[in-house]
Short mmCIF file of C-alpha atoms in Angstrom, two decimals:
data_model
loop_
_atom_site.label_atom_id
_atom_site.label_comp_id
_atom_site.label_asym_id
_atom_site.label_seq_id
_atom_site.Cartn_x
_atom_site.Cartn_y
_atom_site.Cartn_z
CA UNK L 1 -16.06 -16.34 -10.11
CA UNK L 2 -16.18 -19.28 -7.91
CA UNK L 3 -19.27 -19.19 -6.00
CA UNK L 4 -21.91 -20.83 -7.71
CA UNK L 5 -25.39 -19.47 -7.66
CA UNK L 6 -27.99 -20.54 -5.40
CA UNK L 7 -30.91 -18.60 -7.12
CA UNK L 8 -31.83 -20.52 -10.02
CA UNK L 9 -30.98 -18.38 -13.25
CA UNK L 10 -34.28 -16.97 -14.98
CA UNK L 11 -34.98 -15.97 -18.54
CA UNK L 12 -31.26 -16.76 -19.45
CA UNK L 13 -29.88 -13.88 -17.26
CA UNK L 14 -27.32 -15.02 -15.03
CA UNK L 15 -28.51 -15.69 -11.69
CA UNK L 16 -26.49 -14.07 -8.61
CA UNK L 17 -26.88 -14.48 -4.83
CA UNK L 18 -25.71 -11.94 -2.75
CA UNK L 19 -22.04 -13.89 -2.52
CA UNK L 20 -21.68 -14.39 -6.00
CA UNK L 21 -23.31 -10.27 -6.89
CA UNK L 22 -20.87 -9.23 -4.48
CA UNK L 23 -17.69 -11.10 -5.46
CA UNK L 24 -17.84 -9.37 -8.77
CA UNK L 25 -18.59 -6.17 -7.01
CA UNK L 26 -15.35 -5.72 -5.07
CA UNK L 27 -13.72 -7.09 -8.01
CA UNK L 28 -14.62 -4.27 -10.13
CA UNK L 29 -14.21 -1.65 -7.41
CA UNK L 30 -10.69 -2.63 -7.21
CA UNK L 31 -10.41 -2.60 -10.68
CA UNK L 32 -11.93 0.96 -11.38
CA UNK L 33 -11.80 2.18 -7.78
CA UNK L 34 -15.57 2.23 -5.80
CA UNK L 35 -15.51 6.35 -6.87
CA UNK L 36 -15.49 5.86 -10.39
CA UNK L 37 -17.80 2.58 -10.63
CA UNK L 38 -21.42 3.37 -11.42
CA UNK L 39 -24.50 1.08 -10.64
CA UNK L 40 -24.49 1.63 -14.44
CA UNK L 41 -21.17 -0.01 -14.85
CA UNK L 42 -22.07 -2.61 -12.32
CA UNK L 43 -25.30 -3.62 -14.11
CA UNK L 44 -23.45 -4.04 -17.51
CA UNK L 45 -20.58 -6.24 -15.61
CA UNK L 46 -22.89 -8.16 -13.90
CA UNK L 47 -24.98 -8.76 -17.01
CA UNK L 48 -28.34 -7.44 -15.05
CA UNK L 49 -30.67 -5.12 -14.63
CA UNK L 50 -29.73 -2.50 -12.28
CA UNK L 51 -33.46 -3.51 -10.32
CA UNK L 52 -31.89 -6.66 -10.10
CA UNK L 53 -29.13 -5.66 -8.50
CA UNK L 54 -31.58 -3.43 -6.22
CA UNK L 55 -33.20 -6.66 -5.28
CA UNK L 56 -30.21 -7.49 -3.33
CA UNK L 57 -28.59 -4.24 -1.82
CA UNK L 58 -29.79 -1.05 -1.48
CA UNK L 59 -26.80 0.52 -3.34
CA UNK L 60 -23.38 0.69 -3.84
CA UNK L 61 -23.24 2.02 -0.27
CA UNK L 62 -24.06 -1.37 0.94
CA UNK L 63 -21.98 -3.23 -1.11
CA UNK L 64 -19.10 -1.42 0.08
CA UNK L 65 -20.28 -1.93 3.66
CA UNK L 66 -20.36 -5.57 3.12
CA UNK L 67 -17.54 -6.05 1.85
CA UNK L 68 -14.99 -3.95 3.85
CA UNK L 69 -17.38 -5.83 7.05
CA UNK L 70 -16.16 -9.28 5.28
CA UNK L 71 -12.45 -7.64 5.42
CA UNK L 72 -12.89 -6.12 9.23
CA UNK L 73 -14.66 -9.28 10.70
CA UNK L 74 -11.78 -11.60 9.90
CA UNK L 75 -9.24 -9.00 11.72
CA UNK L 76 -11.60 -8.24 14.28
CA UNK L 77 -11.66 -12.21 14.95
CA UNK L 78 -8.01 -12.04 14.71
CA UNK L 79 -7.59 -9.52 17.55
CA UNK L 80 -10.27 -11.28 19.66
CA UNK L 81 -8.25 -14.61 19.48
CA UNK L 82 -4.70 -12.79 20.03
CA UNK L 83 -5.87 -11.00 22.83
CA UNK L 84 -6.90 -14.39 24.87
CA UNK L 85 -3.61 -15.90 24.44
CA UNK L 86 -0.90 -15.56 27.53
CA UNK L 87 2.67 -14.80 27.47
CA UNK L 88 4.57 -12.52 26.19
CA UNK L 89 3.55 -9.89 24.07
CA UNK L 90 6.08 -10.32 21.30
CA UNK L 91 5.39 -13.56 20.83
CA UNK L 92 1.08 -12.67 20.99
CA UNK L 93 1.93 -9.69 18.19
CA UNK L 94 3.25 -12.59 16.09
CA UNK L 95 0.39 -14.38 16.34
CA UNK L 96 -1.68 -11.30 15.32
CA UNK L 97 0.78 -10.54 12.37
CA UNK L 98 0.21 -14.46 11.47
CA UNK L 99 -3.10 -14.02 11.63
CA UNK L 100 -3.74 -11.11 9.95
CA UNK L 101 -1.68 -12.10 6.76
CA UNK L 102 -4.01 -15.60 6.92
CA UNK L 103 -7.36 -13.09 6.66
CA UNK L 104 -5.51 -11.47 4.34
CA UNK L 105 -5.18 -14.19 2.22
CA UNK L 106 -8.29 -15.60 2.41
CA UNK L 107 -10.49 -12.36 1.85
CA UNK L 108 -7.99 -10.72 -0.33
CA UNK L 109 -10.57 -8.87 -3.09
CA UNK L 110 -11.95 -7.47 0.53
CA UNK L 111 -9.23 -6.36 2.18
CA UNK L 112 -7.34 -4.88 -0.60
CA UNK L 113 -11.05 -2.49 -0.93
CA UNK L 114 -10.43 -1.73 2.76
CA UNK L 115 -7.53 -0.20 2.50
CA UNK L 116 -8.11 1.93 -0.22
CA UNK L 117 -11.20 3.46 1.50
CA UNK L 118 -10.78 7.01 2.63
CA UNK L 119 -13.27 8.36 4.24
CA UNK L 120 -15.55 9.89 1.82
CA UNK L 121 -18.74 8.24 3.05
CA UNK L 122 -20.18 7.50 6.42
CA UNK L 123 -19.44 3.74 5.54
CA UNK L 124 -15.49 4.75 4.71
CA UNK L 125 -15.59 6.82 7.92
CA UNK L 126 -17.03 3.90 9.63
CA UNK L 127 -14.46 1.53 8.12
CA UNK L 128 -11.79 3.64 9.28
CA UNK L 129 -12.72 3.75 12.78
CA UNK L 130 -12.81 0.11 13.20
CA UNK L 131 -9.51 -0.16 11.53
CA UNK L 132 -8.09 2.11 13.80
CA UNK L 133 -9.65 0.15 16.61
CA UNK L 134 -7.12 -2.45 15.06
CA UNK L 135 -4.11 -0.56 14.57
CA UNK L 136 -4.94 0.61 18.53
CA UNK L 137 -4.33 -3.06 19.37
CA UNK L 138 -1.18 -3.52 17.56
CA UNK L 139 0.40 -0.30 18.52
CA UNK L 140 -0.61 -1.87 22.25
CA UNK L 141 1.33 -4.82 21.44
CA UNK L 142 4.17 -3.27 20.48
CA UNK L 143 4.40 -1.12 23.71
CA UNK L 144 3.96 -3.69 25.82
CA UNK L 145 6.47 -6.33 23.95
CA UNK L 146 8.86 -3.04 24.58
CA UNK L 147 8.22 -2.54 28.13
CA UNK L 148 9.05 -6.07 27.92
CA UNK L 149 12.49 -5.57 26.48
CA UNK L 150 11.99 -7.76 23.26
CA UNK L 151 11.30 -4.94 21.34
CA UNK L 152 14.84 -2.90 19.60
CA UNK L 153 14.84 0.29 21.59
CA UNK L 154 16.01 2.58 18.49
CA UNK L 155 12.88 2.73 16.71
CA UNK L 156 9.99 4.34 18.01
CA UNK L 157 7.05 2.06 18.84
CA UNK L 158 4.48 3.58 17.23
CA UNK L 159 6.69 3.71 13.79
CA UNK L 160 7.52 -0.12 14.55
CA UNK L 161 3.48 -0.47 14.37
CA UNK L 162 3.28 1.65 11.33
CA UNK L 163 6.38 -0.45 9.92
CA UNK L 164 4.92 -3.91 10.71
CA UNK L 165 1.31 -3.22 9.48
CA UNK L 166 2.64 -1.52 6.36
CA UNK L 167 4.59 -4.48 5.26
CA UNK L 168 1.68 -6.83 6.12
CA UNK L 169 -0.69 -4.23 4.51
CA UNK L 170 1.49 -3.98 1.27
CA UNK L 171 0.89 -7.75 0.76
CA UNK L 172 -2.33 -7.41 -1.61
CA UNK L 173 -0.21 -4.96 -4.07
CA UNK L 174 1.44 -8.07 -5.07
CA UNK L 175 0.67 -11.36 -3.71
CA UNK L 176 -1.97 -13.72 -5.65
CA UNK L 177 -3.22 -17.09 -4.40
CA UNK L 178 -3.30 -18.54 -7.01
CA UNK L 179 0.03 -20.14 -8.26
CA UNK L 180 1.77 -18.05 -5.94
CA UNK L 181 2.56 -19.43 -2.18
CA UNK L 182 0.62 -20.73 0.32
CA UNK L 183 -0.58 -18.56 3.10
CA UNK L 184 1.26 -20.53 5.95
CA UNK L 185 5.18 -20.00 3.87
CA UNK L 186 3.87 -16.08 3.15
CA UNK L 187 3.41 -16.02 6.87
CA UNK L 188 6.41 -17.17 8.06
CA UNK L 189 7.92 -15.31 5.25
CA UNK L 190 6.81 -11.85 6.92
CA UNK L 191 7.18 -12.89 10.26
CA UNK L 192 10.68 -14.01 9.86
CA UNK L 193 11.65 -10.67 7.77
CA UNK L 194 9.69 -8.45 9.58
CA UNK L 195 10.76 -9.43 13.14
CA UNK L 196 14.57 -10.73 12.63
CA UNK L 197 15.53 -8.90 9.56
CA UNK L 198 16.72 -10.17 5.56
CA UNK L 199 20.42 -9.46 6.79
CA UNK L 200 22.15 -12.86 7.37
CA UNK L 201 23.72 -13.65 10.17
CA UNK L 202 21.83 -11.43 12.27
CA UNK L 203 23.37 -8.19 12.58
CA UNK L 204 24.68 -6.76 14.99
CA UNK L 205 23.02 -3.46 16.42
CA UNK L 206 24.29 -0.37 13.28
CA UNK L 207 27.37 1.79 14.28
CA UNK L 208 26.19 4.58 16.48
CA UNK L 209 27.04 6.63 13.60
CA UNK L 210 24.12 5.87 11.79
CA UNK L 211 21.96 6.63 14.80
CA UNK L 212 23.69 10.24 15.11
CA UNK L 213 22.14 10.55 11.23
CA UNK L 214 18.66 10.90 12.37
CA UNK W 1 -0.17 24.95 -2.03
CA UNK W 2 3.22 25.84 -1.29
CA UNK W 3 4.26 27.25 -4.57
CA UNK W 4 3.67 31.32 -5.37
CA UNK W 5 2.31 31.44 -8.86
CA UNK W 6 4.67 32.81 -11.51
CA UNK W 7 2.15 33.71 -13.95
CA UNK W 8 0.54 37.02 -13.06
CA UNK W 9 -3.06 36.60 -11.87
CA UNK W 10 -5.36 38.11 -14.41
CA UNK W 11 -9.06 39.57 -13.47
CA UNK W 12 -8.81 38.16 -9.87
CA UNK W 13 -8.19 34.13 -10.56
CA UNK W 14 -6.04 32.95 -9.12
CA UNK W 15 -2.55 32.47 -11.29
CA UNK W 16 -1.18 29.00 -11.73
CA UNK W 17 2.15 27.89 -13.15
CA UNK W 18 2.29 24.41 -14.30
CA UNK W 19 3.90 23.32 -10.98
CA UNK W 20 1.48 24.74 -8.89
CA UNK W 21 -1.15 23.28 -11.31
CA UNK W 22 0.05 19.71 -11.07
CA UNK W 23 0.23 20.30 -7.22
CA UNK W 24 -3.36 20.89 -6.90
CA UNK W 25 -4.08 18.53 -9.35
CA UNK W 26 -2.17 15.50 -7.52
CA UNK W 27 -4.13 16.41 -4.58
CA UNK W 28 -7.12 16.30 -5.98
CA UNK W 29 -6.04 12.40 -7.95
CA UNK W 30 -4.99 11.45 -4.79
CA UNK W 31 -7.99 12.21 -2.58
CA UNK W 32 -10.62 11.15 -5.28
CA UNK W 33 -9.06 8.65 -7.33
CA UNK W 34 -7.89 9.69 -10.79
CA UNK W 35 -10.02 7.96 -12.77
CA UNK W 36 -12.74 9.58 -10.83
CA UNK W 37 -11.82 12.68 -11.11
CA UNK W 38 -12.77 14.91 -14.10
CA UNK W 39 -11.40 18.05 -16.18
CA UNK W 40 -14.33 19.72 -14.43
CA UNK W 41 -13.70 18.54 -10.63
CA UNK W 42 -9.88 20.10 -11.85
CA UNK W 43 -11.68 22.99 -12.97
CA UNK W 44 -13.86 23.76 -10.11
CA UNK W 45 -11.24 22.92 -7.41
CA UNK W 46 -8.22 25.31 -9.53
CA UNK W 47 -10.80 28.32 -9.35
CA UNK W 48 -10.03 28.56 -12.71
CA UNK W 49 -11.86 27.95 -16.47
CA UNK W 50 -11.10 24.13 -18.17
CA UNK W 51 -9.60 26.80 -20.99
CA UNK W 52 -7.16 27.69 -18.46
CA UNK W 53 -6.34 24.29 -17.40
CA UNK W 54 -5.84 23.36 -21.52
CA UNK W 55 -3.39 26.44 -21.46
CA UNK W 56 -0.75 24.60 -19.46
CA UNK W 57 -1.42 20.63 -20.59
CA UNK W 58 -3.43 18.57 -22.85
CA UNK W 59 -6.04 17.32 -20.40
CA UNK W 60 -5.67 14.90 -17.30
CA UNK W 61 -3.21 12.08 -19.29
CA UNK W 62 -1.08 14.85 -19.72
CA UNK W 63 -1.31 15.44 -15.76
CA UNK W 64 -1.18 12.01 -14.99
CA UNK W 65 2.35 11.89 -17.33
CA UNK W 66 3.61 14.35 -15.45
CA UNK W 67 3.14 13.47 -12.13
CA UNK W 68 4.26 9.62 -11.65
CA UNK W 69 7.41 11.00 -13.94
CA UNK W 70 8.14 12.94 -11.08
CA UNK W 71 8.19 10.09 -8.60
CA UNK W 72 9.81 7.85 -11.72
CA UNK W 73 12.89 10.34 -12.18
CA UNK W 74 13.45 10.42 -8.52
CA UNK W 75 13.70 6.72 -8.63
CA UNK W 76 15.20 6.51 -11.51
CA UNK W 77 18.51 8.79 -9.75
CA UNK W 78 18.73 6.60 -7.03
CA UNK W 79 19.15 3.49 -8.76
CA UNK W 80 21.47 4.88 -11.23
CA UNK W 81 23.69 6.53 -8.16
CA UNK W 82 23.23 2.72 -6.43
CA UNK W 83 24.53 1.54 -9.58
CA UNK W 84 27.53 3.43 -9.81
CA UNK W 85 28.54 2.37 -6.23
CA UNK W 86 31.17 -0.67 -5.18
CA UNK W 87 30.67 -2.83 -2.33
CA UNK W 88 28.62 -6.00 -0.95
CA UNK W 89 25.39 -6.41 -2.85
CA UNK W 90 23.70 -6.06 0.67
CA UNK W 91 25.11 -2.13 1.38
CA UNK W 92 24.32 -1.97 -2.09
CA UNK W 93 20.55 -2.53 -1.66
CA UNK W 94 20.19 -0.46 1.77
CA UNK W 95 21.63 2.42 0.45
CA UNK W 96 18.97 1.95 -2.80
CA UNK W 97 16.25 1.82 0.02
CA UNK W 98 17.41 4.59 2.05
CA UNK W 99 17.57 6.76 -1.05
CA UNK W 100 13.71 5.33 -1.80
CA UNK W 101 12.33 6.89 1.21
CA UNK W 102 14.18 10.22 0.99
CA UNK W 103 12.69 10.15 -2.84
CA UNK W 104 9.13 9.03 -1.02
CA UNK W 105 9.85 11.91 1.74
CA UNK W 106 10.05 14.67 -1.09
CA UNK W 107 7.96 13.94 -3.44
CA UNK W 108 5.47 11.96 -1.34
CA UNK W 109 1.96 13.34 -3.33
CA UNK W 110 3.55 12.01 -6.96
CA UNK W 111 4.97 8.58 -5.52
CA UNK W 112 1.48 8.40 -3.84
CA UNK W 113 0.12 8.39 -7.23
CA UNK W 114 2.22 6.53 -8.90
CA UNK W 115 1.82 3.60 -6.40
CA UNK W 116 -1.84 3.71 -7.32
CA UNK W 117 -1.34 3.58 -10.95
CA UNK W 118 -3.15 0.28 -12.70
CA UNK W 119 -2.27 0.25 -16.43
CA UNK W 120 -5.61 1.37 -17.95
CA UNK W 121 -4.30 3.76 -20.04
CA UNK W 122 -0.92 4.40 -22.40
CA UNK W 123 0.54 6.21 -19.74
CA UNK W 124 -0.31 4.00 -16.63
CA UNK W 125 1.13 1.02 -18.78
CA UNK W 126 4.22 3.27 -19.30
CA UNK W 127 4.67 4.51 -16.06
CA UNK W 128 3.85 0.22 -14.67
CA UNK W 129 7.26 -0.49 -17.07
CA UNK W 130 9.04 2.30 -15.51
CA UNK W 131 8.36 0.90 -11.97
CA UNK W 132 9.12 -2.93 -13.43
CA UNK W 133 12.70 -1.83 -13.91
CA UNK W 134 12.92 -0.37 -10.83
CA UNK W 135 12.00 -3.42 -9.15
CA UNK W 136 14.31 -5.53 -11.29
CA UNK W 137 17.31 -3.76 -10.10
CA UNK W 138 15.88 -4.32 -6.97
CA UNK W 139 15.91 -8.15 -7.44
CA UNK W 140 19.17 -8.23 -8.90
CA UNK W 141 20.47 -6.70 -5.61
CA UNK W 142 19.30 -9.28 -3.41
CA UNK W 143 19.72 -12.11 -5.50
CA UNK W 144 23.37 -10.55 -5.23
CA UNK W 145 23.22 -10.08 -1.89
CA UNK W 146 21.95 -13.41 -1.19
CA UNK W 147 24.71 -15.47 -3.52
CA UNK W 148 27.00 -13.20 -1.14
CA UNK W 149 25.76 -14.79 1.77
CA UNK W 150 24.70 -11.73 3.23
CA UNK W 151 20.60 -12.25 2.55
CA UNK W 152 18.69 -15.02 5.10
CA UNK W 153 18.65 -18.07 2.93
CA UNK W 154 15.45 -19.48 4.23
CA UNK W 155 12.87 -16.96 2.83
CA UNK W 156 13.05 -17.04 -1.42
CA UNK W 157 14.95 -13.78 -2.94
CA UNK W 158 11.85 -12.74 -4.97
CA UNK W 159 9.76 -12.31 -1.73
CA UNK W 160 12.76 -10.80 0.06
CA UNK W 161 12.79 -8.16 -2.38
CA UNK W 162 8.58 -7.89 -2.57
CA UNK W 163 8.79 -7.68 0.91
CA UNK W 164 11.21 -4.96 1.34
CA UNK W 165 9.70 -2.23 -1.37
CA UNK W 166 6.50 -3.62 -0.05
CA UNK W 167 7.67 -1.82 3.20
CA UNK W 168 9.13 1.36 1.66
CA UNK W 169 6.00 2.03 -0.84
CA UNK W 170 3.59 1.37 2.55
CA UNK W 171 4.87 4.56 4.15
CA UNK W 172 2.78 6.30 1.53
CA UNK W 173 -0.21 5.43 3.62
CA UNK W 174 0.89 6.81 6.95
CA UNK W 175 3.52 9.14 6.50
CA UNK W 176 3.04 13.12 6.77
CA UNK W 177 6.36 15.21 6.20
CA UNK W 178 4.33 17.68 8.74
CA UNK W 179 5.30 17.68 11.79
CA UNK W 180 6.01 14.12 11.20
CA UNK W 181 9.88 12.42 12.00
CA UNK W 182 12.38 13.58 9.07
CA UNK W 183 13.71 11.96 6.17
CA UNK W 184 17.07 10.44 7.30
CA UNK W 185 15.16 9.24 11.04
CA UNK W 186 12.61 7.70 8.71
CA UNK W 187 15.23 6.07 6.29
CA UNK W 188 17.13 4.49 9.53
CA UNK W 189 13.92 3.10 10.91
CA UNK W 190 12.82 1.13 7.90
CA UNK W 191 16.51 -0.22 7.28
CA UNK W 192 16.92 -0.96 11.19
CA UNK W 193 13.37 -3.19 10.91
CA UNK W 194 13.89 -4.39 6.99
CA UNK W 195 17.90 -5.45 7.75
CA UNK W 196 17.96 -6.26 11.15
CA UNK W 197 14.22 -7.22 12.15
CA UNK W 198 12.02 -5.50 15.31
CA UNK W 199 13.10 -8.24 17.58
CA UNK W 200 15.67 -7.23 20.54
CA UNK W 201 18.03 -8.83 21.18
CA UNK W 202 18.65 -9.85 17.49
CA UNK W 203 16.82 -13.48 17.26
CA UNK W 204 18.71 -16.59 16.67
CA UNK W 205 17.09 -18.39 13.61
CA UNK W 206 13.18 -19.28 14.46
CA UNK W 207 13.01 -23.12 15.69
CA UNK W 208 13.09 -26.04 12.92
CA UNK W 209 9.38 -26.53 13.62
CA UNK W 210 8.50 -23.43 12.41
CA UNK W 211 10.12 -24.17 8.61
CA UNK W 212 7.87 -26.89 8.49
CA UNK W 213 5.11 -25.12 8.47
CA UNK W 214 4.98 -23.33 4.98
#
């Protein structure tokens, strides 16, 4: 853990505030999936009482709630910023792809929780529906950069949105901050496969053959 | 469930064969986790006693085994048909992916799994190695592909290849066989964005400035 605690430690317990309790939290729940983690198991993790961990949340309910909030808030500022830029759309949905992999980054333990949720709880199903709210936004892009003609015409757009998301999602499978790159390079790094391809030189459009596979 | 049981139903249970017993079961790890999920959920959710259960496997490891080798064999095909193939590293490596998503495509529920897998047990840790040599062959190809000349030079081969199975293993998210585009339009799409990028027309290189950035 990083965060160190405000609360002055008592009786030789370790002392938690809500960032720190939290932190280790989401850690576990990615570790042994929210489902299978017990206030029990949290308690012995944390080193406290199960009370003590009552005296900041009012369950694991509300730690999940926080901490898919910390995940949705950065996207949700994200799509607020993206959606008061001008120009064209393309060039706005790179911004938000940017953007997201940045909040990605920087809330990682969060987001990663986020998108395991399911739906099982009314905090999941709440989760869910402001992710979607999200997802609604990007598939908008997309449309729009297509209307636009800067989007390839052979895919469909809402599998482009699916596509682009994915690989941004698929990020906290594998990427760790530390020792790994820098969130700027792992940026660029989507943005550049994600909207003009690994192939080198840029392709040309596949034989119509291929197309005729579908 | 899809499958008809083999097995004779005896005194009005329903009759399971072990494929139709794994199929349930997968469900059931995928919706609630595995780790969350006990011999009694299993029990309760088959219609049928735990005894019955222990008649076709050992207990959940067993089911666990079973299922990610599923997804693991399917893999394991493609890459060894890839391997046998001549040619540029690069048609190499999309015909590896394309075979990916038609492995994904039919047996989406056990690569599901699989991808959630986290090495706490023997055979999660067995399954993780299984996966590692996937993803080495994987590396090899666009390492290949890149001392070829045929991979973009500017983003580092290791993330190239993250990137791309990062794409592939996302469609486990999103995708529904039901009613949902078919294997071979699914395959195209993810090459057409992974190769060749969303962008139309294909991009020139991003601007110097950009590069800078990371």
């Amino acid at each position: 853990m990083t965060t160190a605690p405000v609360t002055p430690p008592r009786r030789g317990r370790p002392g938690y505030d809500l960032e720190s309790l939290l932190a280790v939290a989401v850690k576990v729940f990615n570790e042994r999936g929210y489902e299978a983690t017990s206030m029990e198991d949290l308690s012995r993790r944390l080193g406290i009482t199960k009370s003590a961990i009552y005296h900041h949340v009012s369950g694991k309910d509300e730690l999940l709630r926080l901490a898919v909030d910390r995940a949705l808030d950065g996207l949700s500022e994200a799509a607020r910023e993206t959606a008061a830029l001008e120009g064209r759309a393309i060039d706005r949905l790179e911004h938000l792809v940017r953007r997201s992999v940045h909040v990605l980054v920087e809330r990682l333990p969060f987001v990663t929780l986020l998108l395991r949720v399911r739906g099982n709880t009314k905090v999941e199903r709440r989760a869910l529906a402001r992710r979607r709210e999200f997802d609604h936004m990007v598939g908008e892009l997309v449309r729009q950069a297509g209307a636009e003609g800067d989007v390839r015409s052979d895919v469909d757009p809402a599998v482009v949105s699916r596509l682009l998301f994915g690989l941004v999602n698929s990020l906290t499978e594998w990427y760790r901050p530390r020792g790994g790159m820098g969130a700027d390079a792992l940026a660029d790094a989507v943005c550049k496969i994600a909207f003009t391809g690994l192939r080198h030189p840029p392709a040309p459009q596949p034989a119509p053959s291929r197309r005729e596979d579908a």
